[in-house]
Coordinates of C-alpha atoms and ligand atoms in Angstrom, one line a residue:
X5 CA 222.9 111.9 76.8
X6 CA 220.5 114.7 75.9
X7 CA 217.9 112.1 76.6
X8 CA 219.1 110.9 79.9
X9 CA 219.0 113.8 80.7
X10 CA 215.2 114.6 79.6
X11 CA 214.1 111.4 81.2
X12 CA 215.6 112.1 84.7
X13 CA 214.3 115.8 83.8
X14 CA 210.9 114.4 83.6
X15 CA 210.9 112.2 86.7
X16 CA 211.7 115.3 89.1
X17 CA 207.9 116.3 89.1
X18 CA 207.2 117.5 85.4
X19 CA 204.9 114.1 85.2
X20 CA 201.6 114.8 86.5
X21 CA 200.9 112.4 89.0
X22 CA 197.5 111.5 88.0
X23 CA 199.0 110.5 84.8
X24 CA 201.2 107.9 86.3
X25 CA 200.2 104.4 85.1
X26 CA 198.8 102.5 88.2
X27 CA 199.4 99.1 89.6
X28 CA 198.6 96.2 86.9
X29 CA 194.6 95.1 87.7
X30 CA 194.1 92.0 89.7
X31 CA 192.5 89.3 88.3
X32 CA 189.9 89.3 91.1
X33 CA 189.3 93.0 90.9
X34 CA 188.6 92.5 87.2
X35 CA 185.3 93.3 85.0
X36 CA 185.2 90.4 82.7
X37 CA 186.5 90.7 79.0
X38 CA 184.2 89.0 76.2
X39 CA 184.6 88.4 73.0
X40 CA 181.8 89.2 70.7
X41 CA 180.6 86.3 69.2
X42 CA 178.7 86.4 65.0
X43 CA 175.7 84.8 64.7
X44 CA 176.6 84.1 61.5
X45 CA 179.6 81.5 62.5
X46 CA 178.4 78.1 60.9
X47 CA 175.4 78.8 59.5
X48 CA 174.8 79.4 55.7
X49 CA 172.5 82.1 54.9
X50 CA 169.8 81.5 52.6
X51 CA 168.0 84.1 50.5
X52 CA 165.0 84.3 53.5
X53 CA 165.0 87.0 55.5
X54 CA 163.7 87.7 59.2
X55 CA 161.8 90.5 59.9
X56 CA 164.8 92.7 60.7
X57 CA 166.0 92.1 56.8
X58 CA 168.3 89.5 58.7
X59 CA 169.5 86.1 56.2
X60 CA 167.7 83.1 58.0
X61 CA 170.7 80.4 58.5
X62 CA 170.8 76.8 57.8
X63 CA 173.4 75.0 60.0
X64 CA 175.9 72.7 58.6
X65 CA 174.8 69.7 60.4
X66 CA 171.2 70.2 58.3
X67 CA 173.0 68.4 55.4
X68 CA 176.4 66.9 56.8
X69 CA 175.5 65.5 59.3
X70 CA 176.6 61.7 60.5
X71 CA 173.2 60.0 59.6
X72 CA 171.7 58.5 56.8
X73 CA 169.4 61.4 56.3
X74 CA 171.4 64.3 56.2
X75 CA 174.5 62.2 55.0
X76 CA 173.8 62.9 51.2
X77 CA 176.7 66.1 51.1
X78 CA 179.2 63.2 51.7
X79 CA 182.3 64.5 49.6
X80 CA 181.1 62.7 46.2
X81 CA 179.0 65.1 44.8
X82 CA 179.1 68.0 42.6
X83 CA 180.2 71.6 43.7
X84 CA 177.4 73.2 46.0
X85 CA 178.7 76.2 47.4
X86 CA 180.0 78.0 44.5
X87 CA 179.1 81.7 46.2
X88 CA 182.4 80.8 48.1
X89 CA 185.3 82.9 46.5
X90 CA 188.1 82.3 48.6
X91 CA 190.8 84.8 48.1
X92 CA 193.0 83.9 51.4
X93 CA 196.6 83.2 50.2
X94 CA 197.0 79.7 48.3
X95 CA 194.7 78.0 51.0
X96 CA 192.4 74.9 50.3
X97 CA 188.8 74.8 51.6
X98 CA 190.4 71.9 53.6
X99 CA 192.9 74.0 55.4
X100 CA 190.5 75.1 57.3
X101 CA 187.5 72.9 56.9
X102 CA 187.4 69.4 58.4
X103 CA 186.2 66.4 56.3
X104 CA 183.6 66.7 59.4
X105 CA 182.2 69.7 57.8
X106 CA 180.2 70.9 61.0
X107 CA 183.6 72.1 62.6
X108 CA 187.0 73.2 61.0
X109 CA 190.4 71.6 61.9
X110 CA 194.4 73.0 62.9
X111 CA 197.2 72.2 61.1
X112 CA 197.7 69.4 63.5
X113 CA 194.3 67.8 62.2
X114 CA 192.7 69.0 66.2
X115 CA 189.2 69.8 65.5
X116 CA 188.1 73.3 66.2
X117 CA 184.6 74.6 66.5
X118 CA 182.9 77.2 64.9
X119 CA 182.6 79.1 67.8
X120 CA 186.2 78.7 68.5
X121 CA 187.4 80.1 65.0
X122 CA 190.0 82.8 66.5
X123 CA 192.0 79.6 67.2
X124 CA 192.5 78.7 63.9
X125 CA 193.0 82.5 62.7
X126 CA 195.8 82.6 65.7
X127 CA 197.3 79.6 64.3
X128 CA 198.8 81.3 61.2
X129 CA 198.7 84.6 62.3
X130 CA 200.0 84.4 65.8
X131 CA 202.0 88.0 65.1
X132 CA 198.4 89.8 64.4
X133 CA 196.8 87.4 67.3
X134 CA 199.2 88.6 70.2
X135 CA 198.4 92.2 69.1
X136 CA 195.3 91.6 69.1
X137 CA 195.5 90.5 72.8
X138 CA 197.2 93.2 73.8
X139 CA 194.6 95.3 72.7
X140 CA 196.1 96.8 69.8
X141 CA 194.7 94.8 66.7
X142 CA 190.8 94.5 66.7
X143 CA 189.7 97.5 68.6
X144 CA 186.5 97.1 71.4
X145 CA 184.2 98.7 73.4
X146 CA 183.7 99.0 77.2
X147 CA 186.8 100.2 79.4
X148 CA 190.9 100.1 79.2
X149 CA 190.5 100.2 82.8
X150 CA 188.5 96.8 83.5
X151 CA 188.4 97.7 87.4
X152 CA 185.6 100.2 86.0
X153 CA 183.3 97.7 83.8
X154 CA 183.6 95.2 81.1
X155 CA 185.3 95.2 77.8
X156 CA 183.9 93.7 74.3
X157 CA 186.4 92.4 71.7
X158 CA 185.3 92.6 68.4
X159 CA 186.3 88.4 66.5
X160 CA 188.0 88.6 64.0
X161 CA 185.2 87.8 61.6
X162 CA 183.6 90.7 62.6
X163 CA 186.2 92.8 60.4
X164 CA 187.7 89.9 58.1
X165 CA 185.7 87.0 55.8
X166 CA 187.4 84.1 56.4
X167 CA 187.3 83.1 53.0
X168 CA 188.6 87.0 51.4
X169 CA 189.8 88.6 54.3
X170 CA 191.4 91.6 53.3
X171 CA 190.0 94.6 54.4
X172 CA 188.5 96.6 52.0
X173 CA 190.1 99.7 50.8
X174 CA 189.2 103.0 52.3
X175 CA 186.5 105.5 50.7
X176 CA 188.4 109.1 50.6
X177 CA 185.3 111.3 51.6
X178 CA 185.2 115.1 49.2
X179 CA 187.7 117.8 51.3
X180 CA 186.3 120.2 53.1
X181 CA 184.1 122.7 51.8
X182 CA 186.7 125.8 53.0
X183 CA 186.5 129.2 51.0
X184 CA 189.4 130.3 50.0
X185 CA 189.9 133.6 51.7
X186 CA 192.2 135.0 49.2
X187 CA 190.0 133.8 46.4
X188 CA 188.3 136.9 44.6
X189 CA 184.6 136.9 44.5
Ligands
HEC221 C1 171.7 72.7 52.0 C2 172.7 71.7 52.3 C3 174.1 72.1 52.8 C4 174.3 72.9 53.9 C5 173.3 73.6 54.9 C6 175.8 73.0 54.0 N1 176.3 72.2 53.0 FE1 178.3 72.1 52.6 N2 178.0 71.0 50.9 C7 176.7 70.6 50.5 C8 176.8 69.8 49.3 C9 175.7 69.2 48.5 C10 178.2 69.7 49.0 C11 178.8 69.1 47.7 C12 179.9 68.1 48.0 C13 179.4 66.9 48.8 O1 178.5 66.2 48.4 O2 179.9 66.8 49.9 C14 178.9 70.5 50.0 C15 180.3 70.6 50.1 C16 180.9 71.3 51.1 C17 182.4 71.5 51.2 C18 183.4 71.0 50.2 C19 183.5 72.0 49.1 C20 184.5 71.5 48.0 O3 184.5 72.3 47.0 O4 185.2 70.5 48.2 C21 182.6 72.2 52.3 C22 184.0 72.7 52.8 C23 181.4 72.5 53.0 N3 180.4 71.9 52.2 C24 181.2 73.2 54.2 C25 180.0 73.5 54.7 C26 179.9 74.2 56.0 C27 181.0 74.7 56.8 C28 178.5 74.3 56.2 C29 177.9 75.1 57.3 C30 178.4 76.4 57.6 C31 177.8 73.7 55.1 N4 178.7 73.2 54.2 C32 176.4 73.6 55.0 C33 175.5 70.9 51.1 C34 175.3 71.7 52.2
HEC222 C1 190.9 80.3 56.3 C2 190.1 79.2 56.6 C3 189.0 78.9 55.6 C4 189.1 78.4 54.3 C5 190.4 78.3 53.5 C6 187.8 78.1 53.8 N1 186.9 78.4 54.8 FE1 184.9 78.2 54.7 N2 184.7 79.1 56.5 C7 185.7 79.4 57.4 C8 185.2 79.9 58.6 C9 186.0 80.4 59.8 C10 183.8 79.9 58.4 C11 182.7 80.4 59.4 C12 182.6 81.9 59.3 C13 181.3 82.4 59.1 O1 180.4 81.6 58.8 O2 181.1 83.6 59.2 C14 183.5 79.4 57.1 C15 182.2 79.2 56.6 C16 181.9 78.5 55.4 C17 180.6 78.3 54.9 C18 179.3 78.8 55.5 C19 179.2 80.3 55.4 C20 179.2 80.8 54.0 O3 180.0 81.6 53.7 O4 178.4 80.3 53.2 C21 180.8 77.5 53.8 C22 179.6 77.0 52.9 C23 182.2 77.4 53.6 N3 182.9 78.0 54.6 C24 182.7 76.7 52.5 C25 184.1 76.8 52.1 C26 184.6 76.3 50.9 C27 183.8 75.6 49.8 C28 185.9 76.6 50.9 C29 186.9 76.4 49.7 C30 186.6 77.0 48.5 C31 186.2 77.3 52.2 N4 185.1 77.3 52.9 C32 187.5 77.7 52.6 C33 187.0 79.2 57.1 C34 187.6 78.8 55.9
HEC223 C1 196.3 77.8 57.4 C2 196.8 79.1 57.6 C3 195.9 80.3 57.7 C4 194.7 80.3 58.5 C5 194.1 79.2 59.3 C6 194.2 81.7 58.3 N1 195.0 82.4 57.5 FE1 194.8 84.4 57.0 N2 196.3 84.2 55.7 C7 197.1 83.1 55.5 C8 198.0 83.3 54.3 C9 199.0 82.3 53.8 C10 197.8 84.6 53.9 C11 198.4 85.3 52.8 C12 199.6 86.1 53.2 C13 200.2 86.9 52.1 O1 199.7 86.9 51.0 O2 201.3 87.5 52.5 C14 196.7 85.2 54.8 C15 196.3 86.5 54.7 C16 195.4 87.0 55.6 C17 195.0 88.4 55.7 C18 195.5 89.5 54.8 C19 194.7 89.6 53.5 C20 195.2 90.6 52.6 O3 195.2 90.3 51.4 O4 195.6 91.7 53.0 C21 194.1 88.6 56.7 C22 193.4 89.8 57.1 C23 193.9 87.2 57.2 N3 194.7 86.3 56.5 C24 193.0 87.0 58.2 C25 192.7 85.7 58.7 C26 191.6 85.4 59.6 C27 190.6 86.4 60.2 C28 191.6 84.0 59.8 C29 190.7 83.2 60.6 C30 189.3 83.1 60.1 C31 192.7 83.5 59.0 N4 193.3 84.5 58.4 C32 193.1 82.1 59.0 C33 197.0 81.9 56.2 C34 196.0 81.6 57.1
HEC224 C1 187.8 96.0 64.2 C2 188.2 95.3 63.0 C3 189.3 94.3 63.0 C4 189.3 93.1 63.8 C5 188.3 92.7 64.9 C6 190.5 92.4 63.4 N1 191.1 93.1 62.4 FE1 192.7 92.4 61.4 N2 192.8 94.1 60.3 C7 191.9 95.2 60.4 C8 192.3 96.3 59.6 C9 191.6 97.6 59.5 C10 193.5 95.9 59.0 C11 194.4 96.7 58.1 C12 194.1 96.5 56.7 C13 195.1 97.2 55.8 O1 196.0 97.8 56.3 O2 194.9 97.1 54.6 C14 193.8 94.5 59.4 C15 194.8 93.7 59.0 C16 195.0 92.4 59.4 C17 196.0 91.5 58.8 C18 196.9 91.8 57.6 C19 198.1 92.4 58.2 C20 199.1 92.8 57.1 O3 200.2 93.2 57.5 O4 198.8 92.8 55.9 C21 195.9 90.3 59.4 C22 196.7 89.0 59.1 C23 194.8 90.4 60.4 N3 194.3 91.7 60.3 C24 194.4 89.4 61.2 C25 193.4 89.5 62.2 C26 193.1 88.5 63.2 C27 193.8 87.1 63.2 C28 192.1 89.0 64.0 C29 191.5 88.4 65.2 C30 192.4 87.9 66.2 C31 191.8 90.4 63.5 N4 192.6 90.6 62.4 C32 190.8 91.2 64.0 C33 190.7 95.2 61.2 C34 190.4 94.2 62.1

């Protein structure tokens, strides 16, 4: 009741108006959305760097690919990438990787490309996907208001390793240096 009462309380000019939420943007009215995309999606690194300190990346294709060439990482032989520590629930590199190892695969067995890897995130996390949507998983930079200018969405990646994604725990900084003014000097 009390709150009824605030809310129609509110309403009778207590809101400023400039404060009001407007109409919903129009599609055509829009600055587009875009979602950051890693250069590092489907590529290994190697040990040799650019001049910026950045990994140079081999793509996947270099050694699975369909001919007879590059055919030789065909499944049979010995471990290669065993730098891959996958701490990501009880999943197998196949869960996510197609026996096509240039592009990884849904539950369904539909391929998915590198570049489309948020698909396959959204799959099995379709609660922290439609947040993330919304705008309130994810963060980004540019404008709410996409009337204004554009907006850039951070992927997923860019926060969470596929293959260990939790997020790492936070650093406490040291408190602040206050004096104590009671504190006898
Ligand atoms: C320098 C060559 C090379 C490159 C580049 C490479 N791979 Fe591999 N990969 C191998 C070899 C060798 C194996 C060992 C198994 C085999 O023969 O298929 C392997 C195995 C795998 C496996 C199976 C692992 C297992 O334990 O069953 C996956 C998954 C895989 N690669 C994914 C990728 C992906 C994704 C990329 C690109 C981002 C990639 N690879 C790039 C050489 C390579
Ligand atoms: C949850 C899904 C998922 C699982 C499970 C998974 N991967 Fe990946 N993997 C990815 C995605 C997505 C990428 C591309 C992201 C990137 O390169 O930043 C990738 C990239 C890679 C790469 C290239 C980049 C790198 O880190 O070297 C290799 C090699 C690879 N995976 C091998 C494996 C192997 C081997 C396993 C099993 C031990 C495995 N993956 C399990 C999703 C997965
Ligand atoms: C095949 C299903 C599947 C796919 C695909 C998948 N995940 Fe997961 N993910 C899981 C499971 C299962 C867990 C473990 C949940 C638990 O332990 O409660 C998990 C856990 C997580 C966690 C929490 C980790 C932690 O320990 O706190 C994050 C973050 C995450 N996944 C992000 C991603 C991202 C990003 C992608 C896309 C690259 C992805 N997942 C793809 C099934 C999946
Ligand atoms: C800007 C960085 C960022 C981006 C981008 C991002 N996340 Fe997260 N994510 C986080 C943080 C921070 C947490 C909280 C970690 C915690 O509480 O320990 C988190 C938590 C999660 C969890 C674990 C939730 C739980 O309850 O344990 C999942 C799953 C997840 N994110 C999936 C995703 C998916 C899927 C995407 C892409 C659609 C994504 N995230 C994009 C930063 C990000």
């Amino acid at each position: 009741m009390v709150l009824l009462l605030l809310l129609t309380a509110c309403d009778r000019g207590f809101v400023d108006s400039a404060r009001k939420s407007g109409a919903p943007v129009a599609e055509a009215q829009a600055h587009p959305t875009t979602v950051h995309q890693p250069l590092t999606l489907g590529v290994v690194d190697t040990p040799v760097q650019d001049a910026n300190g950045t990994p140079i990346g081999v793509a996947c294709v270099t050694c699975h690919g369909p001919d007879a060439t590059t055919a030789w990482a065909s499944g049979e032989g010995e471990p290669f990438h065993t730098g891959v520590k996958l701490e990501h629930g009880s999943l197998a590199c196949n869960s996510c990787h197609d026996t096509d190892r240039t592009r990884l695969h849904l539950a369904d067995g539909a391929p998915v490309a590198f570049a489309d890897t948020i698909q396959l995130c959204a799959q099995c996390h379709g609660a922290k996907y439609d947040s993330y949507t919304h705008g309130a998983h994810g963060g980004m930079n540019g404008y709410w208001d996409t009337r204004r200018g554009p907006r850039l969405k951070n992927h997923c990646v860019d926060c969470h390793a596929p293959h260990a994604p939790a997020y790492g725990q936070v650093t406490p900084v040291f408190p602040p240096a206050d004096r104590n003014p009671l504190e006898e000097h």
